[in-house]
CSV table of C-alpha atoms and ligand atoms in Angstrom, one decimal:
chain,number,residue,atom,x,y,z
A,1,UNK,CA,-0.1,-4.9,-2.3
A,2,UNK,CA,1.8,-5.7,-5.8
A,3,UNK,CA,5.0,-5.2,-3.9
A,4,UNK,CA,4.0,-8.1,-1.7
A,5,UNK,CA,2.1,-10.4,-4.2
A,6,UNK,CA,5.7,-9.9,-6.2
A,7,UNK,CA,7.5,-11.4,-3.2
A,8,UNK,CA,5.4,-14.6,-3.3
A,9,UNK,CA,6.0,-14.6,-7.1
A,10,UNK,CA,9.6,-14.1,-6.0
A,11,UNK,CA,9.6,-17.2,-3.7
A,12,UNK,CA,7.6,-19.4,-5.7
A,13,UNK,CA,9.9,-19.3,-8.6
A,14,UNK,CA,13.2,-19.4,-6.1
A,15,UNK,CA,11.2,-22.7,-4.8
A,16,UNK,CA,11.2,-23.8,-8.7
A,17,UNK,CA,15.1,-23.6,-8.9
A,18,UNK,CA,14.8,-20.5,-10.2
A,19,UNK,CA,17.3,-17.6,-9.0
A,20,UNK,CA,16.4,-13.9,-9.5
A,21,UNK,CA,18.1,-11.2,-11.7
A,22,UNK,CA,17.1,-7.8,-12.0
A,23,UNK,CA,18.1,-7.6,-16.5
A,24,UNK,CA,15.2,-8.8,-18.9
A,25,UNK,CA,17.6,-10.0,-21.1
A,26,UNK,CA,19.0,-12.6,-18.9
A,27,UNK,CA,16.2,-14.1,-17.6
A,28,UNK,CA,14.1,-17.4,-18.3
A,29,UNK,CA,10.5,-16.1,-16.9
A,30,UNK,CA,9.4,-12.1,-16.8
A,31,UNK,CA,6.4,-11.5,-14.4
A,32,UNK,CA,5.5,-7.7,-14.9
A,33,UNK,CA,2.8,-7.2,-12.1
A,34,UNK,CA,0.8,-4.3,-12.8
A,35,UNK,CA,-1.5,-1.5,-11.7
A,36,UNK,CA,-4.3,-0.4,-13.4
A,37,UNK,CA,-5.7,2.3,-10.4
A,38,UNK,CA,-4.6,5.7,-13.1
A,39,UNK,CA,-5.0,5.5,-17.0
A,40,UNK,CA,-1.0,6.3,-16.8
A,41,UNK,CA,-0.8,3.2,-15.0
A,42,UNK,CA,-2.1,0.9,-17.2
A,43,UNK,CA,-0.3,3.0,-20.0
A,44,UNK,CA,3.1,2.4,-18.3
A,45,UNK,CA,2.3,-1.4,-18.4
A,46,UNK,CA,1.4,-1.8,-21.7
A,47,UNK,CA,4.6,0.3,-22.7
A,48,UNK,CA,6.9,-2.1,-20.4
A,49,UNK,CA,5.2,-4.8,-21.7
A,50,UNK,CA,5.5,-4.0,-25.7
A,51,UNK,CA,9.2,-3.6,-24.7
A,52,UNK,CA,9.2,-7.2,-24.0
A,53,UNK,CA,8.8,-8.1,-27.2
A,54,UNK,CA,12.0,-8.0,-28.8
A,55,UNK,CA,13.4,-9.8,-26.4
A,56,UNK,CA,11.1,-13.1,-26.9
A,57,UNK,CA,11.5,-12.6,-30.9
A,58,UNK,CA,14.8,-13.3,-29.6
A,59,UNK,CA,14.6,-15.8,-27.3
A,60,UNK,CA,11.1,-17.6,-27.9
A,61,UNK,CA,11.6,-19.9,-24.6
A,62,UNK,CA,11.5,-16.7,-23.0
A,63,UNK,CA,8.2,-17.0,-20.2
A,64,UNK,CA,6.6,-13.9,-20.5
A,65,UNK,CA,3.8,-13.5,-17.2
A,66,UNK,CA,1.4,-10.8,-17.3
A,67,UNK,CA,0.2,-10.4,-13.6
A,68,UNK,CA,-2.2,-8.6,-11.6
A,69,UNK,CA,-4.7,-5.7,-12.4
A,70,UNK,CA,-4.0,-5.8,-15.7
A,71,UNK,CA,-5.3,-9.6,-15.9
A,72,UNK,CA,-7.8,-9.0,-13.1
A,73,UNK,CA,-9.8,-11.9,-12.0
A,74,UNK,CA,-12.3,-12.1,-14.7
A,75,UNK,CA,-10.4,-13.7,-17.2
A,76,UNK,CA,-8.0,-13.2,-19.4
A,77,UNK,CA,-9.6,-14.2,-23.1
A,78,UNK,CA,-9.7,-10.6,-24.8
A,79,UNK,CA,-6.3,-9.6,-23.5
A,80,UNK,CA,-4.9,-13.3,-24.7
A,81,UNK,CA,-5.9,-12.3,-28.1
A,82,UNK,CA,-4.4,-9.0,-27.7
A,83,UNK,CA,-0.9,-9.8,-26.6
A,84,UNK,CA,-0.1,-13.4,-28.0
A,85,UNK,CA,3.2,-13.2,-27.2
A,86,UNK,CA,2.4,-13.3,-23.2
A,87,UNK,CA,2.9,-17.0,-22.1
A,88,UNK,CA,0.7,-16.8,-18.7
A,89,UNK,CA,-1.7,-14.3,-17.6
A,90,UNK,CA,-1.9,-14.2,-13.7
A,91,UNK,CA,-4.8,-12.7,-11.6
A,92,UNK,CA,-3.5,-10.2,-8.4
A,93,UNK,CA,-1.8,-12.2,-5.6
A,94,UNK,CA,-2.0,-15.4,-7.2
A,95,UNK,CA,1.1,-16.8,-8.7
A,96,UNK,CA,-0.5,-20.0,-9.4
A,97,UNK,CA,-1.0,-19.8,-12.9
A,98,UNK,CA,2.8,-19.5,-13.2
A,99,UNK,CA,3.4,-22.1,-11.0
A,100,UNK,CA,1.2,-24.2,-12.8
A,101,UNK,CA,2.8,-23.0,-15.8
A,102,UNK,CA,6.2,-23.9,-15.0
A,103,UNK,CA,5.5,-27.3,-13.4
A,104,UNK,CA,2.9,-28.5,-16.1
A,105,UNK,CA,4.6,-27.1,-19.6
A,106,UNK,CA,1.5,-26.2,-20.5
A,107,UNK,CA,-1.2,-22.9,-20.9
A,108,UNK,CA,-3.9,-22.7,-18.0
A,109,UNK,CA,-6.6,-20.7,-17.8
A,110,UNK,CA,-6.6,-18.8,-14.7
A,111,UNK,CA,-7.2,-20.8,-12.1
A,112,UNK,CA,-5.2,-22.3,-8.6
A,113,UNK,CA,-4.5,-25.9,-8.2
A,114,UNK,CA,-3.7,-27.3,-4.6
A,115,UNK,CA,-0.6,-28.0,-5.9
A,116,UNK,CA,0.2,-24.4,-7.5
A,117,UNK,CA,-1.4,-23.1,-3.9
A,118,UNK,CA,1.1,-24.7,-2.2
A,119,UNK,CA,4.1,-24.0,-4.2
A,120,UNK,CA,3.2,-20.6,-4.6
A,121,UNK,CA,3.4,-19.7,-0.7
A,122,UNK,CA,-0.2,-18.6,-0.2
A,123,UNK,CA,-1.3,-20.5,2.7
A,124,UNK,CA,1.1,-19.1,5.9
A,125,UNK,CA,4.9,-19.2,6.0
A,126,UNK,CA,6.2,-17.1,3.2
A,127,UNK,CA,10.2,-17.3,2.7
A,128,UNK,CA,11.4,-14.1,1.1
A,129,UNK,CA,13.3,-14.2,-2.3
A,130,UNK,CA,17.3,-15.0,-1.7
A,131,UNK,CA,17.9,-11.1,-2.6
A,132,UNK,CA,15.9,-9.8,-0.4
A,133,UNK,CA,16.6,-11.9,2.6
A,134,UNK,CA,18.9,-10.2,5.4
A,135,UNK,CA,18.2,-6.9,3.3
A,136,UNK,CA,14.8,-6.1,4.2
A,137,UNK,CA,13.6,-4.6,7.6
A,138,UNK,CA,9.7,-3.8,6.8
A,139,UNK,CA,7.8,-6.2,5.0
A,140,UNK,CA,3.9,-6.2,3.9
A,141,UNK,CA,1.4,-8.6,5.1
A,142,UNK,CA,-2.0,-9.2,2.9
A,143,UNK,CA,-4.8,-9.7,5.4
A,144,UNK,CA,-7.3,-8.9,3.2
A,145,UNK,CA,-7.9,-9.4,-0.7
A,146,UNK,CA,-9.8,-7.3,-2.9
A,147,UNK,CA,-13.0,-4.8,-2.1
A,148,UNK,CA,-16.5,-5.4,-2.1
A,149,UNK,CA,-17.7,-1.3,-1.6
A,150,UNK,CA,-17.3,-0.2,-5.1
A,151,UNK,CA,-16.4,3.1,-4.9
A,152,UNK,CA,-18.4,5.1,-8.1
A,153,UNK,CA,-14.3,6.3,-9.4
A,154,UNK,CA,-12.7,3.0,-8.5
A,155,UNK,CA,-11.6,0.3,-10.7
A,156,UNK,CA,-9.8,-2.3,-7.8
A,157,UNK,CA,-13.1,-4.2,-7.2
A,158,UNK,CA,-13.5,-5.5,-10.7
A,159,UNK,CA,-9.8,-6.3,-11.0
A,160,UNK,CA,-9.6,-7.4,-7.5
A,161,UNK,CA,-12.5,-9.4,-7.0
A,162,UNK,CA,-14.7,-9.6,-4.3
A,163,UNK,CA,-13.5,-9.1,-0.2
A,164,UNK,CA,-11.9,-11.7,1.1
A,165,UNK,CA,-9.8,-11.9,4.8
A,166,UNK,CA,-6.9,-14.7,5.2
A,167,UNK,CA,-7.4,-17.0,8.5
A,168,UNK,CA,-5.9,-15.9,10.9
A,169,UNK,CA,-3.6,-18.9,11.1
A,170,UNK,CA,-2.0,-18.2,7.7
A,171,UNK,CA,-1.3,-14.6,8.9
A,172,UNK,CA,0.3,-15.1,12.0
A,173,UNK,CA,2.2,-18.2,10.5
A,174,UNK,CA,3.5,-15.6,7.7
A,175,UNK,CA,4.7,-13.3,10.6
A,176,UNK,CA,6.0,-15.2,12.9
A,177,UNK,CA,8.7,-16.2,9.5
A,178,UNK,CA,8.9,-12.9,8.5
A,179,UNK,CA,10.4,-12.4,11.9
A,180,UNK,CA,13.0,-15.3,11.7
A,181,UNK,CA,14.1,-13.9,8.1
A,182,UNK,CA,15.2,-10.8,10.1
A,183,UNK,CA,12.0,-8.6,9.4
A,184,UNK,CA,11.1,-6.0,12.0
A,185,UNK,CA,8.5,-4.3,10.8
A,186,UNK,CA,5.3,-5.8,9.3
A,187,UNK,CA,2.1,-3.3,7.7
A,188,UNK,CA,-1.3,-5.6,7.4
A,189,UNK,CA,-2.8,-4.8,4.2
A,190,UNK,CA,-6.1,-4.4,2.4
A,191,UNK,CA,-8.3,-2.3,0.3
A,192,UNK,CA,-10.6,-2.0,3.6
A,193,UNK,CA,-8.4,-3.3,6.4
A,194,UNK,CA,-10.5,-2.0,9.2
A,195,UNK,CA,-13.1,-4.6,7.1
A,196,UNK,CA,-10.8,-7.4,7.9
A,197,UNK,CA,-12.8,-10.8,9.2
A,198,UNK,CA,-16.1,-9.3,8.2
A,199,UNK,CA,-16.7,-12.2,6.0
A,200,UNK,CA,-15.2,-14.6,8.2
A,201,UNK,CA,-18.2,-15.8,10.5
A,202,UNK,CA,-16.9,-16.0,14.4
A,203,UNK,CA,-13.8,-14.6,13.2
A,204,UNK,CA,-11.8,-11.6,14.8
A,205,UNK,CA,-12.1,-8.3,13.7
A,206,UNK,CA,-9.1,-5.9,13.0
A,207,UNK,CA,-8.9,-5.2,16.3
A,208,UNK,CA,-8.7,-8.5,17.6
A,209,UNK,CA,-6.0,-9.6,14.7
A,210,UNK,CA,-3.9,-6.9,15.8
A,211,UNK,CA,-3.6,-8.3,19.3
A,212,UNK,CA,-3.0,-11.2,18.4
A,213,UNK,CA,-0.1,-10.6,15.8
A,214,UNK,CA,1.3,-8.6,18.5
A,215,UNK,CA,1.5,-11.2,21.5
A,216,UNK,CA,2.0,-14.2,18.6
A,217,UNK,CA,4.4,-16.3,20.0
A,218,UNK,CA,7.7,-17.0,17.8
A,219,UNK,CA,7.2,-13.0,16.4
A,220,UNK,CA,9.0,-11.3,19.0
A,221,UNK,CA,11.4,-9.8,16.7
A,222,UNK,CA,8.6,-7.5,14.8
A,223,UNK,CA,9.3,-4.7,16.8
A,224,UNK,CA,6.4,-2.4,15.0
A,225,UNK,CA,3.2,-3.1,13.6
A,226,UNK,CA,0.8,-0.6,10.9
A,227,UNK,CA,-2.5,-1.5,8.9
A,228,UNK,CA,-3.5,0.2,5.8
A,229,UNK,CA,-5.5,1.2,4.2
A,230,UNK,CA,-8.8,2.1,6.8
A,231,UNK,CA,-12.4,3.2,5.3
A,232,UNK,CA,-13.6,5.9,7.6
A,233,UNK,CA,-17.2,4.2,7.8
A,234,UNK,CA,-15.5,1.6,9.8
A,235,UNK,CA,-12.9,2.5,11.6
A,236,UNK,CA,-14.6,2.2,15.3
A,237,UNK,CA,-13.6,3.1,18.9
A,238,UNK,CA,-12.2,-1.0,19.7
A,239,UNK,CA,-9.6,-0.4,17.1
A,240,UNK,CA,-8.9,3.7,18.3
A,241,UNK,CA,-8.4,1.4,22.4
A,242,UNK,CA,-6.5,-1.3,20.5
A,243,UNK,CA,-3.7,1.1,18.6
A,244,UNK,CA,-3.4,3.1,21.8
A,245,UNK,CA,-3.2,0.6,23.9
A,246,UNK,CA,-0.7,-1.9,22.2
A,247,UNK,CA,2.8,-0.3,22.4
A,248,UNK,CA,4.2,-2.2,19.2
A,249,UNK,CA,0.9,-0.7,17.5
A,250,UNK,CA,2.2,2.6,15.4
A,251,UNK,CA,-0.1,5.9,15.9
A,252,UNK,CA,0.1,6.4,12.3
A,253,UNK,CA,-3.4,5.7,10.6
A,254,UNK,CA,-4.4,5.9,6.7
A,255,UNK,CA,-7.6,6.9,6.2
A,256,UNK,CA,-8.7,8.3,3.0
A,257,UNK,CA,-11.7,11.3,2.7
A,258,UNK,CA,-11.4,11.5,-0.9
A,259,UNK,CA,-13.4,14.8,-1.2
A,260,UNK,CA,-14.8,17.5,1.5
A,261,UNK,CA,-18.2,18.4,-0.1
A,262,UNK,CA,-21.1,16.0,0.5
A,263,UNK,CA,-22.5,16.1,-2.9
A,264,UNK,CA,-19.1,14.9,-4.4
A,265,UNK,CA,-19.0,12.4,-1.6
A,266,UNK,CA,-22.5,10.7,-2.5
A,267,UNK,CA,-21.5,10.7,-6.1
A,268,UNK,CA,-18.6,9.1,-5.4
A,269,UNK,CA,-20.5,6.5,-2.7
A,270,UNK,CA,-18.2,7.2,-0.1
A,271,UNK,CA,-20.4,6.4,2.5
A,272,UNK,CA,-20.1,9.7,4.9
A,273,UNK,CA,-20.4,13.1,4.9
A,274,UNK,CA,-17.3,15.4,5.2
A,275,UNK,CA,-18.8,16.5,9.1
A,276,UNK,CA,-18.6,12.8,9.8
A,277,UNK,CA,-15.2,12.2,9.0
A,278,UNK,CA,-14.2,15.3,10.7
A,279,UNK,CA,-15.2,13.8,13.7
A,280,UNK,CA,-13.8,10.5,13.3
A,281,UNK,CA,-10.1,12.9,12.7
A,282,UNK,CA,-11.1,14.4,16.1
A,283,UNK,CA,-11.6,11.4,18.0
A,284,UNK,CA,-8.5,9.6,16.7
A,285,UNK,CA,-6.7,12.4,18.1
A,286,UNK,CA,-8.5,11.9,21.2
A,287,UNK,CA,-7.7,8.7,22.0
A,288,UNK,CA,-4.2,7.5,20.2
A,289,UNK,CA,-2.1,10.5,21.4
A,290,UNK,CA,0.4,11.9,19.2
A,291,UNK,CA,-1.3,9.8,16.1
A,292,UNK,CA,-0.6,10.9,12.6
A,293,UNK,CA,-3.4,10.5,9.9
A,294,UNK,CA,-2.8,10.4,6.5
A,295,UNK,CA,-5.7,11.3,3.9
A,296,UNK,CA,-6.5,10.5,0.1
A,297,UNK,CA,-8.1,13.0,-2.1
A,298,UNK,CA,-9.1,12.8,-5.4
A,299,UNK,CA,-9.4,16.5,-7.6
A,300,UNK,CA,-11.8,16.9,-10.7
A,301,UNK,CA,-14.0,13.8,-10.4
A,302,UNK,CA,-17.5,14.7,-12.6
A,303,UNK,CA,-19.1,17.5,-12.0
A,304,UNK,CA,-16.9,18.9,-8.9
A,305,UNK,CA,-17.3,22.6,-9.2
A,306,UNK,CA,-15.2,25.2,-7.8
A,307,UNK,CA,-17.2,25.5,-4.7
A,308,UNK,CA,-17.3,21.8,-4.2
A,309,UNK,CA,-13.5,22.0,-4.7
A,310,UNK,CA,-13.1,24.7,-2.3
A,311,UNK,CA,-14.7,22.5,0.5
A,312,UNK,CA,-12.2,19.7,0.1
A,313,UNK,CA,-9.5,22.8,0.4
A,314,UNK,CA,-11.0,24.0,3.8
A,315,UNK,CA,-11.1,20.2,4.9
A,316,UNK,CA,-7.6,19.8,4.5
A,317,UNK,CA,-6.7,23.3,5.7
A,318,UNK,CA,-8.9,23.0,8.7
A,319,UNK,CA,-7.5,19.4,9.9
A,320,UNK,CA,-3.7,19.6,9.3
A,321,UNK,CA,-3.4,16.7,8.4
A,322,UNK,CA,0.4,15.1,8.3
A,323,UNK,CA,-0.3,13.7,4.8
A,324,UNK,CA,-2.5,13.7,1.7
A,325,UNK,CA,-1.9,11.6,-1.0
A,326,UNK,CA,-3.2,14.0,-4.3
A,327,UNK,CA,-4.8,12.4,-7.4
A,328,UNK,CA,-6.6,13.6,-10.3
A,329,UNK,CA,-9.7,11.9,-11.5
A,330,UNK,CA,-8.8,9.7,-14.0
A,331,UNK,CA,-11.9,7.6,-16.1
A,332,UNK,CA,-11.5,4.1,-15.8
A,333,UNK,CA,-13.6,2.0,-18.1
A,334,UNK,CA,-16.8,-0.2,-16.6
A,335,UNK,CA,-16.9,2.3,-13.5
A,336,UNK,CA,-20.0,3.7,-12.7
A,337,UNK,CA,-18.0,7.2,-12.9
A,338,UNK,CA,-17.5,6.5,-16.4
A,339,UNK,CA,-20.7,4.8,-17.2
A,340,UNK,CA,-22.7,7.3,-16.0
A,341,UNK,CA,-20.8,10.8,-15.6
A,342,UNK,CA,-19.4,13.7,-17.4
A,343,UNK,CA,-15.1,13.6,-16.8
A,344,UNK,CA,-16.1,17.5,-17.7
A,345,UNK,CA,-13.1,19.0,-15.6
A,346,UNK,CA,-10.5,19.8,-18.1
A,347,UNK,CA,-6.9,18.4,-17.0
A,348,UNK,CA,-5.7,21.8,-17.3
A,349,UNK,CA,-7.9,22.5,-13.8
A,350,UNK,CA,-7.6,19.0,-12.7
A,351,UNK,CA,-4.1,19.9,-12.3
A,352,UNK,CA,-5.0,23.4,-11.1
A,353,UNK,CA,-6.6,22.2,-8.3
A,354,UNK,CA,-4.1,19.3,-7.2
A,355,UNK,CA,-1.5,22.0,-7.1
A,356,UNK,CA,-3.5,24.2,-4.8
A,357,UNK,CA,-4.0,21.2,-2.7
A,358,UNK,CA,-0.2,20.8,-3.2
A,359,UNK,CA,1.1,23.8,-2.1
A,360,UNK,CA,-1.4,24.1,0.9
A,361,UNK,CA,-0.3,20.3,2.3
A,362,UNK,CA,3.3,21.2,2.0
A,363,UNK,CA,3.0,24.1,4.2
A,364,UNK,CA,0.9,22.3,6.7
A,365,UNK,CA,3.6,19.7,7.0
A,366,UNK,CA,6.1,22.0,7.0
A,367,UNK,CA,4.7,23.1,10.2
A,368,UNK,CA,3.7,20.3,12.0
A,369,UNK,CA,7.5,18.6,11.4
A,370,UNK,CA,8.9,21.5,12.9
A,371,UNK,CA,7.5,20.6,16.5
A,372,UNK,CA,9.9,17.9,16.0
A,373,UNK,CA,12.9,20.0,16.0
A,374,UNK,CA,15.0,19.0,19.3
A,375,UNK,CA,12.8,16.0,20.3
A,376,UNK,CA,14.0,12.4,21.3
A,377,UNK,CA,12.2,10.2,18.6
A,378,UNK,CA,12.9,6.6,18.1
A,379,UNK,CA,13.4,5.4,14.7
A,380,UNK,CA,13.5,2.1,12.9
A,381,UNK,CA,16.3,1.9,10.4
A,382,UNK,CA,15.8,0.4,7.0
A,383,UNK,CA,19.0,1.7,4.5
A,384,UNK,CA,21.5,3.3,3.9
A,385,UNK,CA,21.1,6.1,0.7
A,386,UNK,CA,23.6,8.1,-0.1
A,387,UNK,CA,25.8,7.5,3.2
A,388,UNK,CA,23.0,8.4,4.9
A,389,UNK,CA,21.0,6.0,6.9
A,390,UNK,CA,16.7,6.3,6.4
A,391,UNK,CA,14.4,5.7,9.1
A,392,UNK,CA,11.1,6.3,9.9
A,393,UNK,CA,9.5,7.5,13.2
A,394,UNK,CA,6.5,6.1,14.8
A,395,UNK,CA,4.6,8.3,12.9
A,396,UNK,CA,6.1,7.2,9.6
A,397,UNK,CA,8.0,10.1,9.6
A,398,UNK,CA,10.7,9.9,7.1
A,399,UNK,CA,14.7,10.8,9.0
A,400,UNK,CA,18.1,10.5,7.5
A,401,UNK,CA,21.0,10.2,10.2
A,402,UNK,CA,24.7,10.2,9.3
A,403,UNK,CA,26.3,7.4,10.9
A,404,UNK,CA,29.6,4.7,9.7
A,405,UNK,CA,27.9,2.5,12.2
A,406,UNK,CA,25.6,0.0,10.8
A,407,UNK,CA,22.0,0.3,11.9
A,408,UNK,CA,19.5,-1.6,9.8
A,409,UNK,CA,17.5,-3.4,11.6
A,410,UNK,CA,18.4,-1.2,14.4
A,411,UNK,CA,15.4,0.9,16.7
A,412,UNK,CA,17.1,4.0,18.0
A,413,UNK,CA,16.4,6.9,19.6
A,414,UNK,CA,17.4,9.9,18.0
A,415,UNK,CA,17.8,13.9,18.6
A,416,UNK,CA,16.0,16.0,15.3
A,417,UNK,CA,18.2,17.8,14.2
A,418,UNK,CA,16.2,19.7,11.0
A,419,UNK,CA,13.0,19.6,9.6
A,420,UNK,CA,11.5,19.9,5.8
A,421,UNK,CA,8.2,18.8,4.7
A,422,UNK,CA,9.2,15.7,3.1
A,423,UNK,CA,12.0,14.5,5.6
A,424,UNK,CA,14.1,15.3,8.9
A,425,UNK,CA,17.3,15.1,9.8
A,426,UNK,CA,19.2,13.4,13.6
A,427,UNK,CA,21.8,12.7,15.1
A,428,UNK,CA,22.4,9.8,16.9
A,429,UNK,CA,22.1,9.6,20.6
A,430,UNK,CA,24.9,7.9,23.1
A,431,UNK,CA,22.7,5.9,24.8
A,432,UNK,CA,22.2,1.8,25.1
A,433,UNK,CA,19.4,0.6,22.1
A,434,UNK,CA,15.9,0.4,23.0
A,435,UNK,CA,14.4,-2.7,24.0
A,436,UNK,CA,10.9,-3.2,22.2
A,437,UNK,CA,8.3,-4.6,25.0
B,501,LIG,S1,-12.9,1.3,-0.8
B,501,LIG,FE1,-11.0,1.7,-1.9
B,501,LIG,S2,-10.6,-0.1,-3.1
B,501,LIG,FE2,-12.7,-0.2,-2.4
B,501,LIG,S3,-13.9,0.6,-4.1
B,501,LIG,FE3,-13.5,2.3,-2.7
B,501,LIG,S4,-11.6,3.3,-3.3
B,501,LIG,FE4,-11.7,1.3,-4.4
């Protein structure tokens, strides 16, 4: 989500006259867009940001924007006082206040004018910023802003504000020029995604966004389409038909348990039970053949003994999944976690546990890559690294192929050639491309 809100930031200030460089010290405006989801997080900001500070002793026309969880959408008076030296404090995925910034001369509270709304490329066509245009062959669409279930751990709904979907209109408008700036890949985002339109009365749901983005006229050249990240209370049987049934629709879903015993799971107000998310892994598997899930888990939230623990191990043992992104707990002020619960699991075990978690995953992924050891895949080519060109498969399986030819932009099939847990190796087949339907 900040990658993309830091594209529009990108074009609204390219729109300005202004052209992007990559050193602090050359630049007119900073925007540091930050994330706030991990205590390091925040601590990472506020360390990049006191860096800034010789550099506007310096130069003291230096623009200095604070943007995004940091700021969230609350306002910005305590953290004004705080850090004087920032010029503009930005909410996420709004660029306005910089906009208005820039255009005006003067401080704004936080707040979007028509005018900054319009500038700052948040109502349908989005150009990319000059340096990324012609490089970039995956690009990530917003579909719906911030979360409304407040998760007992989680910080993104006061930061994020409330749950909002984008019209349609604006979404497929920001495709469809996605697709003429070269872009063949798009991933529909949200806190919730498989929420998306719930607040928009006689709106479509996911399901029915998806089909539309992937028959929208003028965005024949996105060759793939993904969504992340899905809440398992709503991910229903339309949207399992809809993925399966679309063929530019990847079988590669997101969707987080968080923990496998029940008790944790109500503390956390998750919303299920782990039984009830096994099922819903068991009948994604049923109907989109060949789908890979990935999971979320958090270790040591309050009070998670060893046998709670131990349940979120079987979980992930028992479903194999192809990936689990691995967090420890981590207090984040105004939560109910915090508010109201013991953080009583020392980071010694916190860190215990993930690495149990750890070395479990990578074995199970080990495995399950190896079935792709002399298959035809077809991959989607973003880069080259290292004289090696990265791809992912349909799966969002990560595959390096040696190759002088250039194939960004390119969807191949290839021949697996090795398999780790992280990444594979191909080789390129001699056979005509692949033509997307
Ligand atoms: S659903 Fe996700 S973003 Fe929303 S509160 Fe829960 S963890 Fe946070």
């Amino acid at each position: 989500m900040n990658v993309a809100d830091s594209q529009r930031v990108g074009s609204s200030l390219e729109h300005l006259g202004y052209t992007f460089t990559d050193k602090a010290e050359e630049a007119d405006v900073i925007v540091l867009n930050t994330c706030v989801v991990r205590q390091s997080a925040e601590d990472k900001a506020l360390g990049r940001l006191s860096s800034l500070l010789p550099l506007k002793r310096q130069n003291p026309g230096l623009v200095i924007n604070l943007m995004g969880c940091l700021v969230g959408v609350r306002g910005a008076d305590k953290l004004r006082e705080r850090l004087p030296y920032v010029d503009v404090f930005s909410p996420p995925s709004d660029p306005g206040p910089l906009v208005s910034f820039l255009t005006q001369g003067e401080i704004r509270a936080i707040e979007s004018t028509e005018t900054a709304r319009r500038f700052a490329y948040m109502d349908g066509d989005l150009i990319l910023p000059g340096h990324e245009r012609g490089q970039l062959v995956s690009a990530h669409v917003p579909v719906v802003y911030g979360c409304s279930h407040a998760c007992t751990f989680c910080i993104i709904p006061f930061r994020r504000g409330i749950e909002r979907s984008r019209p349609v209109g604006d979404v497929v408008a920001e495709i469809r020029s996605l697709a003429a700036q070269g872009i063949r890949e798009v991933t529909l985002l949200g806190q919730i995604v498989d929420r998306y339109g719930k607040d928009i009365p006689d709106g479509p749901n996911l399901a029915g966004l998806l089909r539309v983005v992937h028959d929208a006229q003028g965005a024949e050249g996105i060759q793939r389409i993904r969504f992340l990240t899905s809440h398992p209370n709503y991910f229903g049987e339309e949207l399992m038909d809809t993925v399966a049934g679309l063929p530019k629709l990847m079988p590669h879903i997101e969707v987080p348990i968080q923990a496998g015993d029940d008790q944790v799971l109500a503390n956390m107000k998750r919303g299920y039970t782990q039984q009830q998310y096994r099922d819903l892994v068991e009948k994604i598997r049923a109907r989109i053949p060949d789908c890979s899930i990935a999971t979320d888990i958090i270790v040591g939230f309050p009070g998670e003994t060893e046998a709670q623990f131990m349940e979120t191990y079987r979980v992930l043992a028992d479903l194999r999944l192809d990936v689990a992104h691995l967090a420890r707990y981590s207090s984040r002020e105004g939560t109910v976690a915090t508010r109201r619960m013991d953080d009583n699991i020392s980071d010694e075990e916190k860190m215990r546990r993930f690495r149990m978690l750890e070395e479990l995953q990578e074995g199970i992924v080990a495995e399950i890559n190896k079935k792709y050891l002399g298959q035809t895949v077809e991959v989607l080519f973003e880069e080259k690294v290292k004289n090696r060109w990265r791809g992912r498969t349909p799966t969002n399986k990560l595959v390096f192929v040696e190759s002088e030819e250039n194939l960004k932009g390119r969807l191949l099939p290839v021949t697996v050639t090795w398999t780790g847990p992280w990444s594979m190796q191909a080789s390129l087949q001699k056979q005509p491309e692949l033509i997307s339907l």
